CSV table of C-alpha atoms in Angstrom, one decimal:
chain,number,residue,atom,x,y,z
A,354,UNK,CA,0.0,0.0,0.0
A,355,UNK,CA,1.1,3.3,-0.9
A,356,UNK,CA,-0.2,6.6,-1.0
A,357,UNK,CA,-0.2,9.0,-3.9
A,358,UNK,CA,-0.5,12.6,-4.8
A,359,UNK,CA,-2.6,12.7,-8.5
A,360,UNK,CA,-1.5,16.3,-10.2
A,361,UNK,CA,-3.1,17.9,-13.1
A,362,UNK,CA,-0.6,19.0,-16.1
A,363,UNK,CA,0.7,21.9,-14.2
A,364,UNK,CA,1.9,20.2,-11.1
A,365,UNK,CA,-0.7,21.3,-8.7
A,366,UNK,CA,-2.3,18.0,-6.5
A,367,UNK,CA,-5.6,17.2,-7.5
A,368,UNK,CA,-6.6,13.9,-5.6
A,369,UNK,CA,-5.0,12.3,-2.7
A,370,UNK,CA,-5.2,8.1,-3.4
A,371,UNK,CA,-4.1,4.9,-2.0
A,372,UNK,CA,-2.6,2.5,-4.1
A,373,UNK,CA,-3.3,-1.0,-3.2
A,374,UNK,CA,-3.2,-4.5,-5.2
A,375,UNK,CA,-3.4,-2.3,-8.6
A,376,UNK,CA,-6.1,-0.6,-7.7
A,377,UNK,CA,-6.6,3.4,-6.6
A,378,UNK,CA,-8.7,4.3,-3.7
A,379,UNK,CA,-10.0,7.7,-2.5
A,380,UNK,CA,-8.2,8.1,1.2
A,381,UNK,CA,-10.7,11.3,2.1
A,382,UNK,CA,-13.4,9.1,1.8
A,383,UNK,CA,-12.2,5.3,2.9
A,384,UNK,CA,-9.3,6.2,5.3
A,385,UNK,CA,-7.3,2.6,5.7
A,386,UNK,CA,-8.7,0.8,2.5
A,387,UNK,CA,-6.3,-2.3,3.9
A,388,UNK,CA,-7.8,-2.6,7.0
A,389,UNK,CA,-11.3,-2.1,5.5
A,390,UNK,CA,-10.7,-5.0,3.1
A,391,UNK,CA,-8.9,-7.1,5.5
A,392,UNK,CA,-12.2,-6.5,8.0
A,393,UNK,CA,-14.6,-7.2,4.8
A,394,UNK,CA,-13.1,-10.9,4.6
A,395,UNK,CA,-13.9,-11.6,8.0
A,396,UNK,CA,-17.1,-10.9,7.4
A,397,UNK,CA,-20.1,-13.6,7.4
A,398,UNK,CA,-22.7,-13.1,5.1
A,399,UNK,CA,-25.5,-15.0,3.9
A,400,UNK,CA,-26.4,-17.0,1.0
A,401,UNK,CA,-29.8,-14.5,0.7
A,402,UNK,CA,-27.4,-11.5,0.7
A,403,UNK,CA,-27.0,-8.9,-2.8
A,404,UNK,CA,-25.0,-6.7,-4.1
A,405,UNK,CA,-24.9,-3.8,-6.6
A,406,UNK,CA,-21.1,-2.9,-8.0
A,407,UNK,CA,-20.3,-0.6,-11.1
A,408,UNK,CA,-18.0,1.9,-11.8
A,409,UNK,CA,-19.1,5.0,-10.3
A,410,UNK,CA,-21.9,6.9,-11.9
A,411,UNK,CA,-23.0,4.2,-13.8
A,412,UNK,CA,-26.1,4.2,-11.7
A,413,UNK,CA,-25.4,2.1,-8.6
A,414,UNK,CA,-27.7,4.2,-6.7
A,415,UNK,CA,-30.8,3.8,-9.0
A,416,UNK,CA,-30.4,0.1,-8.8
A,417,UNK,CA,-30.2,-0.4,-5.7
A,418,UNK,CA,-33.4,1.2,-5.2
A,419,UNK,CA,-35.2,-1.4,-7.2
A,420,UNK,CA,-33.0,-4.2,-5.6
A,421,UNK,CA,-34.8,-2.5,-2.1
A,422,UNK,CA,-38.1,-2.1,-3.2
A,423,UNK,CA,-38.2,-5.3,-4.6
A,424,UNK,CA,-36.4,-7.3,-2.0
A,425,UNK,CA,-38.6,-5.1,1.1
A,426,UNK,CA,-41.9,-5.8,-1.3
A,427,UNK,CA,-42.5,-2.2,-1.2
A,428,UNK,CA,-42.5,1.3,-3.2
A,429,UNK,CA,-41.3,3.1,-0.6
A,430,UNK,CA,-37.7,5.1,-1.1
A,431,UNK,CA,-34.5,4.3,0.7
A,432,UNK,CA,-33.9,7.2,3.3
A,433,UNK,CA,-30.2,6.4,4.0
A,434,UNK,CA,-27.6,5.6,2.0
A,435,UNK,CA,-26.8,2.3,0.3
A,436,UNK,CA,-24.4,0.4,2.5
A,437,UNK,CA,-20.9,0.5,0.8
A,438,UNK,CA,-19.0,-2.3,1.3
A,439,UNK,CA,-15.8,-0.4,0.9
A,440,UNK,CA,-16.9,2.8,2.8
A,441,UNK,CA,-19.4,1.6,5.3
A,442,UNK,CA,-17.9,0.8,8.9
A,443,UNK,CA,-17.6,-3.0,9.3
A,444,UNK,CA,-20.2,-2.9,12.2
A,445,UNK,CA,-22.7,-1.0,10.1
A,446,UNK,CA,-22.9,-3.4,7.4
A,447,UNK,CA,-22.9,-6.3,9.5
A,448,UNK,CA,-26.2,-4.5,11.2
A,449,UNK,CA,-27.8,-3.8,7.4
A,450,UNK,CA,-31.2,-5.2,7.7
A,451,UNK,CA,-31.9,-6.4,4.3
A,452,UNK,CA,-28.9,-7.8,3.2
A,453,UNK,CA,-29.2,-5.6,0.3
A,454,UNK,CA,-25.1,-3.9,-0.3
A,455,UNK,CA,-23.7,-1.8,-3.3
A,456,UNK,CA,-19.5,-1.4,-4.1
A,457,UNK,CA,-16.9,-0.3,-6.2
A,458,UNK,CA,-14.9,-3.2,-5.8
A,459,UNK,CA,-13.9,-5.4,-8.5
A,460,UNK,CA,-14.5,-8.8,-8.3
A,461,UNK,CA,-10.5,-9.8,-6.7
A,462,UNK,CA,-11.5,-7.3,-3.8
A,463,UNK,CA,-14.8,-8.3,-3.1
A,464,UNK,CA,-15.5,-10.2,0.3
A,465,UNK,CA,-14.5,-13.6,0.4
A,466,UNK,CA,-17.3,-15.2,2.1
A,467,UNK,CA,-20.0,-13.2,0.0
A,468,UNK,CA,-18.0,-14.9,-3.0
A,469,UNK,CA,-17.7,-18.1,-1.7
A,470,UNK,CA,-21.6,-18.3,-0.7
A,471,UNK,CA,-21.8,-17.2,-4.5
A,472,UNK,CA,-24.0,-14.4,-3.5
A,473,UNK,CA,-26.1,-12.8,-5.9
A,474,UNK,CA,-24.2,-9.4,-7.5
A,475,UNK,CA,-26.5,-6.9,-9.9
A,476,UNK,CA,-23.5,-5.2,-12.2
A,477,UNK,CA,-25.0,-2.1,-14.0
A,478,UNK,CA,-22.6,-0.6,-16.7
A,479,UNK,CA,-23.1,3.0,-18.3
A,480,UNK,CA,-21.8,4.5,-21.5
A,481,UNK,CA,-18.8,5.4,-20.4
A,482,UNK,CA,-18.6,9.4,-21.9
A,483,UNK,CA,-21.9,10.0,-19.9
A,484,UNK,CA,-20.1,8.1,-16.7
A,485,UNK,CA,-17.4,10.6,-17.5
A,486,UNK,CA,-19.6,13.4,-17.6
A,487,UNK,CA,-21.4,12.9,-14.2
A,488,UNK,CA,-18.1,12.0,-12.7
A,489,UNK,CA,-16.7,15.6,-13.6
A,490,UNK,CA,-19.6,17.2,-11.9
A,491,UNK,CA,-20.1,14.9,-8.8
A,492,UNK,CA,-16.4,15.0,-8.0
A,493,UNK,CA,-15.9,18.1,-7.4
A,494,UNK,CA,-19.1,18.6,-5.1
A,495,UNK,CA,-17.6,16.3,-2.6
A,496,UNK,CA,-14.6,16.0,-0.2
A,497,UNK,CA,-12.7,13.7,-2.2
A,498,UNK,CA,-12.6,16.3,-4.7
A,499,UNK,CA,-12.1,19.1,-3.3
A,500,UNK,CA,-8.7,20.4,-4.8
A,501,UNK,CA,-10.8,19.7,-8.7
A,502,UNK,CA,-13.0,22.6,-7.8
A,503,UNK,CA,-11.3,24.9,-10.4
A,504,UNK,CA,-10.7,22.0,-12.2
A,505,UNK,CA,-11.7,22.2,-16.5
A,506,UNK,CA,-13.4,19.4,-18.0
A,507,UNK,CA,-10.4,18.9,-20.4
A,508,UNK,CA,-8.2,17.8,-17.5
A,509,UNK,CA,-10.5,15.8,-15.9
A,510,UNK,CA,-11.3,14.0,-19.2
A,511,UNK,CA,-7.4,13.2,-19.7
A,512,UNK,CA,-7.3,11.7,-16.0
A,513,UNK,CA,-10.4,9.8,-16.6
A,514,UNK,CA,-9.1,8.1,-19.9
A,515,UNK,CA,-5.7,7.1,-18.5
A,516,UNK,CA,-7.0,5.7,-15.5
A,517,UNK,CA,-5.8,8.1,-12.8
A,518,UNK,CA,-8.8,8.9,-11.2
A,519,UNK,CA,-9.4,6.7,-8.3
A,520,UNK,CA,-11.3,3.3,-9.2
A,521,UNK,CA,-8.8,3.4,-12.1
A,522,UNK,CA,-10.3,3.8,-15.8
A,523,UNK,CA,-14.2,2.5,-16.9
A,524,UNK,CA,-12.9,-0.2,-19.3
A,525,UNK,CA,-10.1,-1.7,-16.6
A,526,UNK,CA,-13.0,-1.8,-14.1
A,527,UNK,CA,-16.0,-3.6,-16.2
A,528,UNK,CA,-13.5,-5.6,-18.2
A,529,UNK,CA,-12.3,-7.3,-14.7
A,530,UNK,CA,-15.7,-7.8,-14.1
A,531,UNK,CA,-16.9,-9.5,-17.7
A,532,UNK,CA,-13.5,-11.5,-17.2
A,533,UNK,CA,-14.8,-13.1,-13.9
A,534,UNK,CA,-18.3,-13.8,-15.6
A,535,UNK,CA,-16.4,-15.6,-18.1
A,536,UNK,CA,-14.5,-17.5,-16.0
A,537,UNK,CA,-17.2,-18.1,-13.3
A,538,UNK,CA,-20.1,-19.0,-15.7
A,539,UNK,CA,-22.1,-20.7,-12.9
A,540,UNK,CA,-21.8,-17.4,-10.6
A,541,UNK,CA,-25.3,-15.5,-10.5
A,542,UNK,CA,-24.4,-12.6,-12.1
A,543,UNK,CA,-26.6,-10.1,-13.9
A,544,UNK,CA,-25.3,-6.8,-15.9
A,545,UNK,CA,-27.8,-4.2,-16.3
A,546,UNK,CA,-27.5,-1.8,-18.8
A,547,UNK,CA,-28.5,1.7,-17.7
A,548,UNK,CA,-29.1,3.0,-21.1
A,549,UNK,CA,-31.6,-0.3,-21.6
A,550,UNK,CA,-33.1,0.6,-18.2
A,551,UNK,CA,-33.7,4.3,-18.6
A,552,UNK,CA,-35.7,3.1,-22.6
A,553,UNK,CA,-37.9,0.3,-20.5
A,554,UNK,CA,-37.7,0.5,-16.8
A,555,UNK,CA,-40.0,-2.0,-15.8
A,556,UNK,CA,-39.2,-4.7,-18.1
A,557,UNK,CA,-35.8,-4.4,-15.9
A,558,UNK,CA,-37.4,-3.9,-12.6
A,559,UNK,CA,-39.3,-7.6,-13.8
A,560,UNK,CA,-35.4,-8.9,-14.7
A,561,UNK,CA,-33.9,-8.0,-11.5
A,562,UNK,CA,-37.1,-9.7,-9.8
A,563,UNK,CA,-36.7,-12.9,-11.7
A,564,UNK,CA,-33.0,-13.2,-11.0
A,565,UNK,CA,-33.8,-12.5,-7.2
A,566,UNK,CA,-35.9,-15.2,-7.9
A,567,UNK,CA,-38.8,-13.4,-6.3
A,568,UNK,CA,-42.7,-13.7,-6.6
A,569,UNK,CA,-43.2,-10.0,-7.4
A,570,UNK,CA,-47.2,-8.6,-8.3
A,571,UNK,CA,-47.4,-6.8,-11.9
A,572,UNK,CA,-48.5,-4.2,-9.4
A,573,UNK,CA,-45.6,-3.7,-7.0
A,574,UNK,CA,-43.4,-4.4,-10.3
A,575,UNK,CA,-45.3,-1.2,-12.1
A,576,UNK,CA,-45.4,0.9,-8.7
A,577,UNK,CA,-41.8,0.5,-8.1
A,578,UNK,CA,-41.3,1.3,-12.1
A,579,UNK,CA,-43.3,4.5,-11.3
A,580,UNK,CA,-41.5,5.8,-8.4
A,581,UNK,CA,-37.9,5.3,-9.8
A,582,UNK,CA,-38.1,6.9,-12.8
A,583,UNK,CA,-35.4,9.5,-12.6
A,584,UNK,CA,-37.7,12.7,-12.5
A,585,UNK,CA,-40.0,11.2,-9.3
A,586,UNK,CA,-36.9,9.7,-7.6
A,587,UNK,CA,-34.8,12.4,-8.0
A,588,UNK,CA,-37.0,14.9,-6.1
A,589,UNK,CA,-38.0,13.1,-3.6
A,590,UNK,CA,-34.1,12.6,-2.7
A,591,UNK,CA,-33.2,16.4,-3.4
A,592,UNK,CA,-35.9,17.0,-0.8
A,593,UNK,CA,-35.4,14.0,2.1
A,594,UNK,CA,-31.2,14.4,1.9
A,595,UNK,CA,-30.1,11.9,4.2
A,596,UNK,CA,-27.6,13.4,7.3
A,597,UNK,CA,-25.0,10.5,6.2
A,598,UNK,CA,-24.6,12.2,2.9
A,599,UNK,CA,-22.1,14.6,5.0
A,600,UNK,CA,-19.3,11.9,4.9
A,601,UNK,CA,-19.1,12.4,1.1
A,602,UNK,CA,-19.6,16.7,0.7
A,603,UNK,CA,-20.1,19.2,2.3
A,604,UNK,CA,-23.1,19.7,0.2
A,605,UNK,CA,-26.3,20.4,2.7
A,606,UNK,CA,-29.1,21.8,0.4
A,607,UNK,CA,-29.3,18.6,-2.4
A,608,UNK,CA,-28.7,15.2,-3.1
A,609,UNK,CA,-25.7,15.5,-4.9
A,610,UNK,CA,-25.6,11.6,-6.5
A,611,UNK,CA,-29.0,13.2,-8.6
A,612,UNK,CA,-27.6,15.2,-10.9
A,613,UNK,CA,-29.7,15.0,-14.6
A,614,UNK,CA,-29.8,11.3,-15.1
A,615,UNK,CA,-30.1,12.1,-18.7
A,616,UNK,CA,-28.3,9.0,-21.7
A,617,UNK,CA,-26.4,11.9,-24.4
A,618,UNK,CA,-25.3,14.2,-22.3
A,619,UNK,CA,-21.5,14.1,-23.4
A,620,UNK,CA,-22.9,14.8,-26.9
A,621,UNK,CA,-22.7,18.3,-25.5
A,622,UNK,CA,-19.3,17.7,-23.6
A,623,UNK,CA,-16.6,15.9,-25.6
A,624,UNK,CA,-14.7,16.9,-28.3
A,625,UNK,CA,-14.5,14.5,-31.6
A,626,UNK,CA,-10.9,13.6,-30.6
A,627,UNK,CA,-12.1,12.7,-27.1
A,628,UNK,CA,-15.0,10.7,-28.2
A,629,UNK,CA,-12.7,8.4,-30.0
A,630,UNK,CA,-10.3,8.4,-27.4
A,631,UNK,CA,-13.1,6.4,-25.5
A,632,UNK,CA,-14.2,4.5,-28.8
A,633,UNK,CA,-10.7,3.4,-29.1
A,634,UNK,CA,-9.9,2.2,-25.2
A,635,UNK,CA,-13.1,0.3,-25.2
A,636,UNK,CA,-12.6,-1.5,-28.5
A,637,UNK,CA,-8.8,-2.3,-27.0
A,638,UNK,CA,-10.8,-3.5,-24.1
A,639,UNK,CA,-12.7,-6.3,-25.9
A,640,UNK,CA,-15.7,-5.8,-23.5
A,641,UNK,CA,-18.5,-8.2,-24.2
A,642,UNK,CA,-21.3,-5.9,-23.5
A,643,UNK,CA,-23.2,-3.9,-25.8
A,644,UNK,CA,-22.6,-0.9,-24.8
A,645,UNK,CA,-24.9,2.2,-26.1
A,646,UNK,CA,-23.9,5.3,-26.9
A,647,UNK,CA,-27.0,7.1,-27.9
């Protein structure tokens, strides 16, 4: 383990990571990410236990409200915020209720017992110039990022590309994930596409069901469709903002993980050049998932 100053082009430090198993993580927010790992694999779980991973702002926080209100057989929203396995103190997860988690964490990371149990995991992957996008303007609204304030979108994009961000680049990340589908075939795994989710919500919220294996009502199934369609979800989170948000920003008057929740934003963001730049490290990626641009 290491720790590392990330500097933009003209020297100045920018992000303060650790450095751990080939992997960057954010110290402002996860303090001792070796003792928080170490702590995760002595963790039981059960074999009823599920979690939600992507790469941030790929919609982790959408999905696991469906996961809730399907798993809790109810509409109602989440009030706090999801348990994350590599944030969350280890005595707060063991206490989660539902057994309902969301991570970061690539698969090599992830807690061995949860594996072992072969424990359900939801991945939801996002075009990665929109992921870029919201990153930019999520970053720099919380502590993690608070040296990128001043930051331009030019510099960000060339950290983002070349994997120096913490969480390490988009295609790194979901490719070690589609690599341990491949080699675990018989490991319940489901990828979500959030682009496929946003065009036909409930047709998803009736795939995650199914793979929960859960006897959901067409009801419940088009209530929970309803209520986390960006527009409703978004405002009823900008206006019940959780008092644990204050771990991430410093940010009191919104929810700051609702931003737009729009597919083709980065249409009005990127430049040509850096629209190929992702074209090109996705393609050198091989990822085996459809991934939509719009």
């Amino acid at each position: 383990m290491s720790r590392k100053d990330i500097k933009d082009p003209s020297g100045k430090v920018v992000m303060q990571v650790v450095e751990y198993d080939g992997f960057q993580f954010p110290i402002r927010l996860i303090g001792d990410i070796v003792e928080q790992l170490k702590q995760l694999n002595d963790m039981p779980f059960t074999n009823s236990d599920v979690c939600v991973v992507s790469y941030p702002k790929s919609g982790t926080n959408w999905c696991y409200e469906v996961v809730g209100m399907l798993r809790n057989k109810s509409s109602e929203y989440h009030d706090k915020m999801p348990p994350l396995l590599e944030m969350f103190p280890i005595e707060k997860l063991k206490q989660v209720p539902d057994g309902i988690y969301a991570s970061h964490l690539t698969p090599r990371h992830m807690p061995k017992d949860f594996m072992a149990k072969k424990c359900k995991i939801i991945h939801i992957y996002r075009n990665p110039k929109d992921v870029c996008v919201s990153f930019f303007n999520f970053i720099k609204k919380t502590k993690a990022g608070e040296l990128m304030k001043d930051m331009e979108f030019d510099v960000f994009f060339d950290m983002y590309i070349t994997g120096q961000l913490s969480r390490g680049s988009w295609a790194g990340y979901v490719k070690e994930w589609t690599n341990f589908q491949e080699e675990n075939p018989s490991y319940p795994l489901l990828n979500l596409c959030y682009e496929d989710m946003k065009k036909d919500l409930k047709a998803h919220v009736n795939k995650v069901a199914d793979f929960l294996e859960l006897d959901t009502s067409d009801e419940l199934i088009s209530e929970i469709a309803n209520k986390c369609e960006f527009k409703a979800m978004s405002a009823y989170k900008n206006s019940n903002v959780p008092a644990s948000l204050s771990m991430m920003t410093d940010v009191k008057d919104k929810h700051i993980l609702y931003r737009k929740g729009k597919s083709g934003d980065w249409k009005n963001w990127l430049k040509v050049a850096q629209s190929e730049a992702v074209d090109a490290s996705v393609e050198e990626a091989k990822i085996p998932l459809e991934i939509k641009y719009t």
